[in-house]
Coordinates of N, CA and C in Angstrom, one line a residue:
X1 N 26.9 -12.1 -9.4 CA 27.9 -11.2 -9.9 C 28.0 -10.0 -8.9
X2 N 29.1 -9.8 -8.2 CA 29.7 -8.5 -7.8 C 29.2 -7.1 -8.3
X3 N 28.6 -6.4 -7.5 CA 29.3 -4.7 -8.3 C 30.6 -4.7 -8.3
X4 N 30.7 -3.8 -9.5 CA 31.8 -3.3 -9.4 C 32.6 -2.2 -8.3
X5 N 33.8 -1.9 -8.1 CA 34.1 -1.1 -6.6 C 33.5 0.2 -6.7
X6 N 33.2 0.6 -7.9 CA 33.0 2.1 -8.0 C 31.1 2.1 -8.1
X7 N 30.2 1.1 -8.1 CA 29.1 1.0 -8.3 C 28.5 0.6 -6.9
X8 N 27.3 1.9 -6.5 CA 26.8 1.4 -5.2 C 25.9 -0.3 -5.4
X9 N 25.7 -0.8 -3.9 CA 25.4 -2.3 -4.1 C 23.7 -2.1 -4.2
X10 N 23.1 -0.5 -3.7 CA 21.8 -0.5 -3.7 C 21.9 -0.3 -5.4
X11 N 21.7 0.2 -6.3 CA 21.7 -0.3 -8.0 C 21.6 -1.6 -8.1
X12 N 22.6 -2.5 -7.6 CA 22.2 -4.0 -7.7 C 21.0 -4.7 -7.8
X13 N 21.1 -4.4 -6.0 CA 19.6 -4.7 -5.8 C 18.5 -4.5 -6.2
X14 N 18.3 -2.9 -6.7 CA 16.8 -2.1 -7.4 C 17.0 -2.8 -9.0
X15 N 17.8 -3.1 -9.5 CA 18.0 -4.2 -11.1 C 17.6 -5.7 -10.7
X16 N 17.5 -6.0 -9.7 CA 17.5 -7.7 -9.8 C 16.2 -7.6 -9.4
X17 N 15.0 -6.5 -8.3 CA 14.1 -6.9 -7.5 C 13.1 -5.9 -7.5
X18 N 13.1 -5.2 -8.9 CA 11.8 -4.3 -9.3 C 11.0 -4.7 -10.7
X19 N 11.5 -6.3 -11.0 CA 10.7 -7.0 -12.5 C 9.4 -6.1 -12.6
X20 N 8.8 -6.6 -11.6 CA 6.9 -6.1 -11.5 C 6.4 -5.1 -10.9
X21 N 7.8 -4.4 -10.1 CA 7.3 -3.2 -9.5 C 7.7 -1.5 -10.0
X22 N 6.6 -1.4 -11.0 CA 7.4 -0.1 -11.6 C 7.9 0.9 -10.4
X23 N 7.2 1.5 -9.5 CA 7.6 2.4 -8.4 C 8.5 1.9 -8.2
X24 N 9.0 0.7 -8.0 CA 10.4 0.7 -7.3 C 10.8 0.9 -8.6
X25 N 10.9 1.0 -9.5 CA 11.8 0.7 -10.9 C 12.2 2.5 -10.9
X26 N 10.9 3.1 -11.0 CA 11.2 4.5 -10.5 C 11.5 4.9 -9.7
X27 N 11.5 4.7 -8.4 CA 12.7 4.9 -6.9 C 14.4 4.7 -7.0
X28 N 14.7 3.8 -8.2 CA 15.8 3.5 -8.0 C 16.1 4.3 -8.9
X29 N 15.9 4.7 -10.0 CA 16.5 5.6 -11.2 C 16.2 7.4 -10.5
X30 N 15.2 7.6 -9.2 CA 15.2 8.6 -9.0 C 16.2 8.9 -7.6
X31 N 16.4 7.7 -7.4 CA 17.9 7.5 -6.1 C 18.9 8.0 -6.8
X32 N 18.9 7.6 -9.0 CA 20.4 8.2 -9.5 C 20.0 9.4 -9.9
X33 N 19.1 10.1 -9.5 CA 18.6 11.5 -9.6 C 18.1 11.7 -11.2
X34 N 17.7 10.8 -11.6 CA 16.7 10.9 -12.9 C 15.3 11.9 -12.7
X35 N 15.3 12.9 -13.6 CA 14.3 13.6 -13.6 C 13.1 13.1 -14.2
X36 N 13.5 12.7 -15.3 CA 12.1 11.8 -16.1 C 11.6 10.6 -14.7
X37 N 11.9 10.2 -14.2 CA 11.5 9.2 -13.6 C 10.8 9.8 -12.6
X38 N 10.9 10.6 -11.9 CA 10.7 11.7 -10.8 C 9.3 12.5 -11.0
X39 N 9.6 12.9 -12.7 CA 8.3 13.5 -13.0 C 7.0 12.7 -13.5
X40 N 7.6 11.3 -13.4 CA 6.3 10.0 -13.8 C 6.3 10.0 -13.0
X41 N 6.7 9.2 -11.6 CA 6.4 9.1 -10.2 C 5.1 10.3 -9.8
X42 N 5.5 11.4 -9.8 CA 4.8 12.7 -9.4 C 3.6 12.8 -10.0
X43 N 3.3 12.8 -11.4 CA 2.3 12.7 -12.1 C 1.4 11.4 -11.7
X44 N 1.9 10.3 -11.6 CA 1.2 9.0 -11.0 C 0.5 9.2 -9.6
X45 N 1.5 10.1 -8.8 CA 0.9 9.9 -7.3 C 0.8 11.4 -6.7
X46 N 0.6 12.9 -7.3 CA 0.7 14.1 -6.7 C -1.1 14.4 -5.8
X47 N -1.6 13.3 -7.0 CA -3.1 13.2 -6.0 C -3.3 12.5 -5.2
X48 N -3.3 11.5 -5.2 CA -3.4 10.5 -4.2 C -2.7 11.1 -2.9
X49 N -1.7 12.0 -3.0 CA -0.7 12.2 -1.7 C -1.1 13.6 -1.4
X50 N -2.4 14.3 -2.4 CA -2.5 15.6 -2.1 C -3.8 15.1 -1.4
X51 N -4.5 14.1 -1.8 CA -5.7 13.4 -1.1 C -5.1 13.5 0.6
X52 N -4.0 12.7 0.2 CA -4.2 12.3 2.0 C -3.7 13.4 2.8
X53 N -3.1 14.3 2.0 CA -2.9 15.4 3.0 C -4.1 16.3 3.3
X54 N -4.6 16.3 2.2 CA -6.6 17.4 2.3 C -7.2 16.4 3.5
X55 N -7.2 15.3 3.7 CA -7.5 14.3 4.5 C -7.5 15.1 6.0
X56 N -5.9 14.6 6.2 CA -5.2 14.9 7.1 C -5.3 16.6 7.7
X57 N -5.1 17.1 6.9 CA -4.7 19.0 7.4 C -6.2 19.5 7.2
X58 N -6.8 19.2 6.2 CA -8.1 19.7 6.4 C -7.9 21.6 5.8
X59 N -7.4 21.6 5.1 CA -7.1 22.8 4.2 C -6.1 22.9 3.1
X60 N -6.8 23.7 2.3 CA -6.1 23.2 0.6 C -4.6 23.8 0.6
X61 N -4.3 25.0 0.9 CA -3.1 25.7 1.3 C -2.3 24.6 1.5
X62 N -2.2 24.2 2.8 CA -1.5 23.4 3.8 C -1.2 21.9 3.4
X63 N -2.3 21.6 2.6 CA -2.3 20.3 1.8 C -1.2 20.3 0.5
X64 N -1.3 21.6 -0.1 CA -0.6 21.5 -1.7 C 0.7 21.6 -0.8
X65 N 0.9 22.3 0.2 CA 2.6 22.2 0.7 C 2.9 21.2 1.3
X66 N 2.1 20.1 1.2 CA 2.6 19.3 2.7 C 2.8 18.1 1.1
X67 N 2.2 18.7 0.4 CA 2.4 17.8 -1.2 C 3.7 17.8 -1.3
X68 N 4.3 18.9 -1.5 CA 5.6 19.3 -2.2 C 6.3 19.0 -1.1
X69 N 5.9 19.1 -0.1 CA 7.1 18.2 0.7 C 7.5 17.0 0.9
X70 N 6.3 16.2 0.8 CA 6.4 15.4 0.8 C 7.4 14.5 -0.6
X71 N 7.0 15.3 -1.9 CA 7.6 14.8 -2.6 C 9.2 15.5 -2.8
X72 N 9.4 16.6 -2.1 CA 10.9 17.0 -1.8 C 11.5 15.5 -1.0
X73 N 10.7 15.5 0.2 CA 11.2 14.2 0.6 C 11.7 12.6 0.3
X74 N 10.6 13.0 -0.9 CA 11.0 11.1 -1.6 C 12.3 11.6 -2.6
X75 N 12.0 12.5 -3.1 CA 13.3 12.9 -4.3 C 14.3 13.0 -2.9
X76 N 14.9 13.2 -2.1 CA 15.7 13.2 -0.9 C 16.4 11.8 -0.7
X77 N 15.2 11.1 -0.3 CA 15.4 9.7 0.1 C 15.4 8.4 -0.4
X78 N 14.9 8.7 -1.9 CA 14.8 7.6 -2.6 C 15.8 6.4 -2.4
X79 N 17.2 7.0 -2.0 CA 18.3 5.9 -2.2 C 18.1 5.1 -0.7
X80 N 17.2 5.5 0.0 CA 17.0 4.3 0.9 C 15.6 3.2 0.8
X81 N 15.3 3.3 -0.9 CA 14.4 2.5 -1.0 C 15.0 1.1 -1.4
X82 N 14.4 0.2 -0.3 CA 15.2 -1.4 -0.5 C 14.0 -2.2 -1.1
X83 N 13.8 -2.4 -2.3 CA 13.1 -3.4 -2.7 C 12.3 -4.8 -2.2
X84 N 13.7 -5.5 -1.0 CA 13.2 -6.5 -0.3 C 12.5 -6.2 0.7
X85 N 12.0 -4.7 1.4 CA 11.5 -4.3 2.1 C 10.2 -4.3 1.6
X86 N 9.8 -3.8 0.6 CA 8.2 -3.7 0.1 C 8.0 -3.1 -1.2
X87 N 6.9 -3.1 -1.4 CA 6.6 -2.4 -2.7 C 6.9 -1.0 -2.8
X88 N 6.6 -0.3 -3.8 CA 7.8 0.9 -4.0 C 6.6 1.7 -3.9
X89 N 5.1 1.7 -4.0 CA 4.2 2.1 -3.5 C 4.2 2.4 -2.0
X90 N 4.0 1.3 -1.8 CA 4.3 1.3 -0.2 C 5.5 2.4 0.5
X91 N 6.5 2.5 0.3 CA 7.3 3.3 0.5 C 7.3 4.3 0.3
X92 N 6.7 4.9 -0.7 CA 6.1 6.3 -1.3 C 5.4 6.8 -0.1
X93 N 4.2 6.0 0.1 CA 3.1 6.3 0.8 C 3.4 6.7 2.3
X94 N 4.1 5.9 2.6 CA 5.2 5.3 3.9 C 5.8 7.0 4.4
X95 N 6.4 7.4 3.1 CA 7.2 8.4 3.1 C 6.4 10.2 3.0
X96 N 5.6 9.7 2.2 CA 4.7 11.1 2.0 C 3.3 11.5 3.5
X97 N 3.2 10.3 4.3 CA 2.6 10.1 4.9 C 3.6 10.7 6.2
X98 N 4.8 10.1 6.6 CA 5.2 10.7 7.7 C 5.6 12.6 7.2
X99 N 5.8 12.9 6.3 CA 6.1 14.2 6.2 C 4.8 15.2 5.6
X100 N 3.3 14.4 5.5 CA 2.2 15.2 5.8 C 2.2 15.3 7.8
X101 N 2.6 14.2 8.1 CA 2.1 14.2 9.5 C 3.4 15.4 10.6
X102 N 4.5 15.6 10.0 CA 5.9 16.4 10.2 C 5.2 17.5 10.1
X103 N 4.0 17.8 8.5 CA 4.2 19.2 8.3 C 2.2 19.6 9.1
X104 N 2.2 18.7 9.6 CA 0.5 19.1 10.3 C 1.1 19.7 12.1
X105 N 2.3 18.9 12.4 CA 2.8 19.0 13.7 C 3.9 20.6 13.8
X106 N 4.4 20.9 13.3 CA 4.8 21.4 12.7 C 4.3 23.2 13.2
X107 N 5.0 23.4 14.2 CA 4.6 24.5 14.9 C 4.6 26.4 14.4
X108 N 4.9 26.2 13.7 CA 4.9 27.1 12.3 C 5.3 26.3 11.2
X109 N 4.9 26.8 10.2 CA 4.5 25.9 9.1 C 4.7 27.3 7.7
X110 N 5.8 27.5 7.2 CA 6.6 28.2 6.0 C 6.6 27.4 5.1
X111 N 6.2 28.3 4.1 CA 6.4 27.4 2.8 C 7.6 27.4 2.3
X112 N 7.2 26.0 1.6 CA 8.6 25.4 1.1 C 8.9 26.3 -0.2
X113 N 10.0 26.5 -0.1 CA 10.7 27.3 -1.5 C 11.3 26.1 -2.1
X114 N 11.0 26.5 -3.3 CA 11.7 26.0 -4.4 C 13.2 25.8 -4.6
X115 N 14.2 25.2 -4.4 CA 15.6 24.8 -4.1 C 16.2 23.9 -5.4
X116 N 17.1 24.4 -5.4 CA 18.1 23.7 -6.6 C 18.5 22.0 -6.2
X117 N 18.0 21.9 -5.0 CA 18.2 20.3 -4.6 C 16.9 19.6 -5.1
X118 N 16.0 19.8 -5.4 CA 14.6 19.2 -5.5 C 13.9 19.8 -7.0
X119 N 13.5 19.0 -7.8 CA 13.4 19.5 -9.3 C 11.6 20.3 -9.1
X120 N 12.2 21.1 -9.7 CA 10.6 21.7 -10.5 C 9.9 20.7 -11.5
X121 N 8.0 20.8 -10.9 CA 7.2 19.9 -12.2 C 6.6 20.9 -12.2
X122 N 6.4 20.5 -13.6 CA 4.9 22.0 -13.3 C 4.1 21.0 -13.8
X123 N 2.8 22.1 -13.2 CA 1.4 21.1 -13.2 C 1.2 21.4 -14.7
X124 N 0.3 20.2 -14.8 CA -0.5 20.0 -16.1 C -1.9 19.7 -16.3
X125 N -2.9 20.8 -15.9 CA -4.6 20.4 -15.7 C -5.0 19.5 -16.7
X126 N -5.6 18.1 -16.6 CA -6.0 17.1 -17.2 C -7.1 17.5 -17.9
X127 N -6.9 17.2 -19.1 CA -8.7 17.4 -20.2 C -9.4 16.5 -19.9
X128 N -10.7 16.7 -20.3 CA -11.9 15.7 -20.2 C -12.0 14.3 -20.0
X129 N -10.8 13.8 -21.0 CA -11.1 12.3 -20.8 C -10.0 11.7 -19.9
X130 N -9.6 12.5 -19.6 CA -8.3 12.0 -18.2 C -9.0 12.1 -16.9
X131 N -10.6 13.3 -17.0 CA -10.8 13.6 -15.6 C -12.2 12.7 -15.6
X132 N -12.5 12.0 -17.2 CA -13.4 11.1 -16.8 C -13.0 9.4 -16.6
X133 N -12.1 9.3 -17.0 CA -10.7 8.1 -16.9 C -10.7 8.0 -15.2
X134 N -9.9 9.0 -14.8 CA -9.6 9.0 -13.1 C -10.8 8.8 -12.7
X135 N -12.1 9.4 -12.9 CA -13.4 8.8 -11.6 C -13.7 7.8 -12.2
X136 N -14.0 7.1 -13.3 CA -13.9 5.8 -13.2 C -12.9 5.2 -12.5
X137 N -12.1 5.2 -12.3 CA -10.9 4.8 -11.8 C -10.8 5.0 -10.3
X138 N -11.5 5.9 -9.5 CA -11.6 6.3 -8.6 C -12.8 5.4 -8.0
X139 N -14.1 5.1 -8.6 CA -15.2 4.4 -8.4 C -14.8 2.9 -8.4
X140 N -14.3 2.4 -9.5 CA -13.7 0.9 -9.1 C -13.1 1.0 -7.8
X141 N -12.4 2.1 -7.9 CA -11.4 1.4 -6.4 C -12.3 1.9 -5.5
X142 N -13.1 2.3 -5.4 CA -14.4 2.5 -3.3 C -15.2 1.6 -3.8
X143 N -15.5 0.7 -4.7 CA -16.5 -0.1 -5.0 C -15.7 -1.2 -4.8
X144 N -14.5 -1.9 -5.0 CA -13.9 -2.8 -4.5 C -13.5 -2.5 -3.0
X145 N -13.3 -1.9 -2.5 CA -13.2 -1.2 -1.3 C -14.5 -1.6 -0.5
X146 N -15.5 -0.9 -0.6 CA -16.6 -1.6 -0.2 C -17.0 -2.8 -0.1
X147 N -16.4 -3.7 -1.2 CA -16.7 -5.5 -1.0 C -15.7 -6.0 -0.4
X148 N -14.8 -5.1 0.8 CA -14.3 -6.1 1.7 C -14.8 -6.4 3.0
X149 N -14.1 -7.5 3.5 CA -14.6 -7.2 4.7 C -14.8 -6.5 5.7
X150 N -15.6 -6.8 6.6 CA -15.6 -5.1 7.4 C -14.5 -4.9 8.3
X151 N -14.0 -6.3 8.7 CA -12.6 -5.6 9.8 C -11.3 -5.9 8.7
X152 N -10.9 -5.4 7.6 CA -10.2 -5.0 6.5 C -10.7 -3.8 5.9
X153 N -11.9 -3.6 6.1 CA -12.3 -2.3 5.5 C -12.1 -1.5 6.1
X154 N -12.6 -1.1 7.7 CA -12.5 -0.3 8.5 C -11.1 0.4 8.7
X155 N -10.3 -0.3 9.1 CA -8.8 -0.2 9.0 C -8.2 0.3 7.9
X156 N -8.3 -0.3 6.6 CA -8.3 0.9 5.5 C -8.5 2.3 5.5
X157 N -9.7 2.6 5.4 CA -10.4 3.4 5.4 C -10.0 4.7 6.3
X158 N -10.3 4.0 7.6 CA -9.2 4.8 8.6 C -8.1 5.5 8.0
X159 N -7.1 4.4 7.8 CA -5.7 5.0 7.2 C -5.6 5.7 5.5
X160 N -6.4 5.5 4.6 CA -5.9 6.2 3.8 C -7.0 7.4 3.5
X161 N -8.1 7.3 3.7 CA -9.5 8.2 3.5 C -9.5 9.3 4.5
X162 N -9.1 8.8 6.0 CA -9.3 9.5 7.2 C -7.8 10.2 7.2
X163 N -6.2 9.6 6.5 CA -5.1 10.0 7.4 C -4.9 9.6 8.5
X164 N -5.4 8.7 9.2 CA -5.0 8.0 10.3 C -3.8 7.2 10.2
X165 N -3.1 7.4 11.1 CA -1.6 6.4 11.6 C -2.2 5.4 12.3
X166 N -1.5 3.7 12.2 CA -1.6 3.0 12.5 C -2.3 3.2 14.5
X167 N -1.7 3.8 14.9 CA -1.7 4.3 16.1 C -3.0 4.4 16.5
X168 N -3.2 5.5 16.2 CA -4.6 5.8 15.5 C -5.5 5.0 15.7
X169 N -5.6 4.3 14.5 CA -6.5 3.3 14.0 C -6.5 2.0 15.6
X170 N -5.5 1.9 16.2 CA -5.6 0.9 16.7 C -6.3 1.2 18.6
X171 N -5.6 2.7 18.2 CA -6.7 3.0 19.8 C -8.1 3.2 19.4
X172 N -8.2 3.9 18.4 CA -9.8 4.2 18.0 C -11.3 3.1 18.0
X173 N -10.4 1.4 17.6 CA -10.9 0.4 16.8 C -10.9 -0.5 18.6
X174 N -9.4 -0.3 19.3 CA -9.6 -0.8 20.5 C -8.8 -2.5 20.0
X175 N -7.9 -2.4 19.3 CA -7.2 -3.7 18.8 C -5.6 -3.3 19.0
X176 N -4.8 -4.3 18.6 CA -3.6 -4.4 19.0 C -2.7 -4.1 17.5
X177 N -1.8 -3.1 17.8 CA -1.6 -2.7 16.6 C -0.8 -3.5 15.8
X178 N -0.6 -4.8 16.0 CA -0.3 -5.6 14.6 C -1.5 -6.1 14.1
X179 N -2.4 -6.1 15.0 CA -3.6 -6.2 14.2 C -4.1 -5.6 13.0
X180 N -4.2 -4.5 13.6 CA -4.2 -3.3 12.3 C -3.5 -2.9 11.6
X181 N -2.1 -3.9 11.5 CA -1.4 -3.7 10.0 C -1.4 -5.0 9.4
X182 N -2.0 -6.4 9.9 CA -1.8 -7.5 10.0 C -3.5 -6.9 8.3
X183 N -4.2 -6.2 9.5 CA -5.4 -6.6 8.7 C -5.6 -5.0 7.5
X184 N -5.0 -4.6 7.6 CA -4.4 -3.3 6.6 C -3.8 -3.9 5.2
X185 N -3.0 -4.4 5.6 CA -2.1 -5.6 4.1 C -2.7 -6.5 3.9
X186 N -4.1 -7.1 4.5 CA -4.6 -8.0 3.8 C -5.6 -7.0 3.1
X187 N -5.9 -6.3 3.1 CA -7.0 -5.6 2.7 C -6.3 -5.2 1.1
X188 N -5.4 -4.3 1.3 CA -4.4 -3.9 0.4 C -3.8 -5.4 -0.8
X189 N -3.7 -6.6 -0.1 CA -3.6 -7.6 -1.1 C -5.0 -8.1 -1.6
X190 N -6.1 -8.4 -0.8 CA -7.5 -8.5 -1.2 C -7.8 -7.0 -2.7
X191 N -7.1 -5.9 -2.8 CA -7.7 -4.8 -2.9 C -6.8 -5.1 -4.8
X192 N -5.1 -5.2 -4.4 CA -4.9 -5.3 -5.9 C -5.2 -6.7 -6.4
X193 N -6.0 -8.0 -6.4 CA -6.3 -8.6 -6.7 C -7.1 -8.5 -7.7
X194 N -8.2 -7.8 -6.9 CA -9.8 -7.1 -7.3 C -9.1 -6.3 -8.6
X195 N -8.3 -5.3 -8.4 CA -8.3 -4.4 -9.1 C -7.0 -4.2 -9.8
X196 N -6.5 -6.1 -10.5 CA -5.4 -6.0 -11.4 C -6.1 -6.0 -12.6
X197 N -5.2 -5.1 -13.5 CA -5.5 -5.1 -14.7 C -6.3 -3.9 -15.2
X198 N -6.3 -2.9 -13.8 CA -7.0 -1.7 -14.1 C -6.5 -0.4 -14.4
X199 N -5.2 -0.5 -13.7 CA -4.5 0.5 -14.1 C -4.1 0.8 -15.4

């Protein structure tokens, strides 16, 4: 079935090809500028992406902004998230990753103001059993992590623990860099195997 003339064709696509993928299910409702969806996304992933910036920049300052940029950025771009491209994780990461690495290069470095284009969250400090939830949660996944192989592990580890770019990883390691994404995504599928049904 057709869109209709007045309906973009990316809607189409994010309805037919996010069954099992909630992030994309949230990328596409945050492409129609849905705030609830925006502030799940954020709450799901403001650590993980504050992680890899503390990684990366190596100071908390520069990390909490390179956060908010990052997620300025996805609320920006969402409408170029294509489903048949990849997972909507993936894309997140993809996206918060080059605009930690924008705001580490970044030859003065001003903080981001708050703008009527980009929604306000406000934080919400987690109680006890959310901060003992997350490190379990945190411990499965370096414990499955650990039971990979070592040229799947390495390459991981690199890229999401260290902040390393593919680039990176492939001069460091002395391999060819489809290697290191060849063996990155097996890791990553070896990894939600392990660890379906934990979330």
């Amino acid at each position: 079935m057709a869109p209709a003339p007045d309906e973009p064709e990316h809607d189409v696509r994010c309805a037919l090809h996010v069954v099992a993928d909630s992030e994309g299910e949230l990328l596409c409702r945050i492409a129609e500028r849905d705030l609830a969806a925006f502030e799940i996304l954020y709450r799901r992933y403001a650590r993980p992406v504050y992680g890899l910036a503390l990684r990366r920049l190596r100071d908390r300052e520069l990390a909490e902004d390179a956060t908010r940029r990052a997620f300025a950025a996805i609320w920006r771009s969402a409408a170029t998230y294509v489903p048949e491209g990849g997972s909507g994780a993936h894309w997140l990461f993809t996206v918060a990753q080059n605009a930690i690495v924008d705001h580490a290069r970044a030859p003065s470095r001003t903080p981001l103001v708050a703008s009527a284009g980009v929604p306000e969250v406000t934080s919400r400090e987690p109680g006890p059993e959310s901060v003992a939830e997350e490190g379990w949660l945190a411990f499965r996944v370096h414990a499955a992590v650990a039971e990979l192989p070592e040229q799947e592990r390495v390459p991981l580890e690199l890229a999401y623990w260290e902040g390393r770019s593919r680039s990176e990883i492939a001069e460091l390691l002395g391999l060819p860099l489809g290697t290191v994404t060849i063996r990155t995504r097996s890791a990553l599928a070896h990894l939600a195997v392990r660890l379906e049904g934990l979330g």
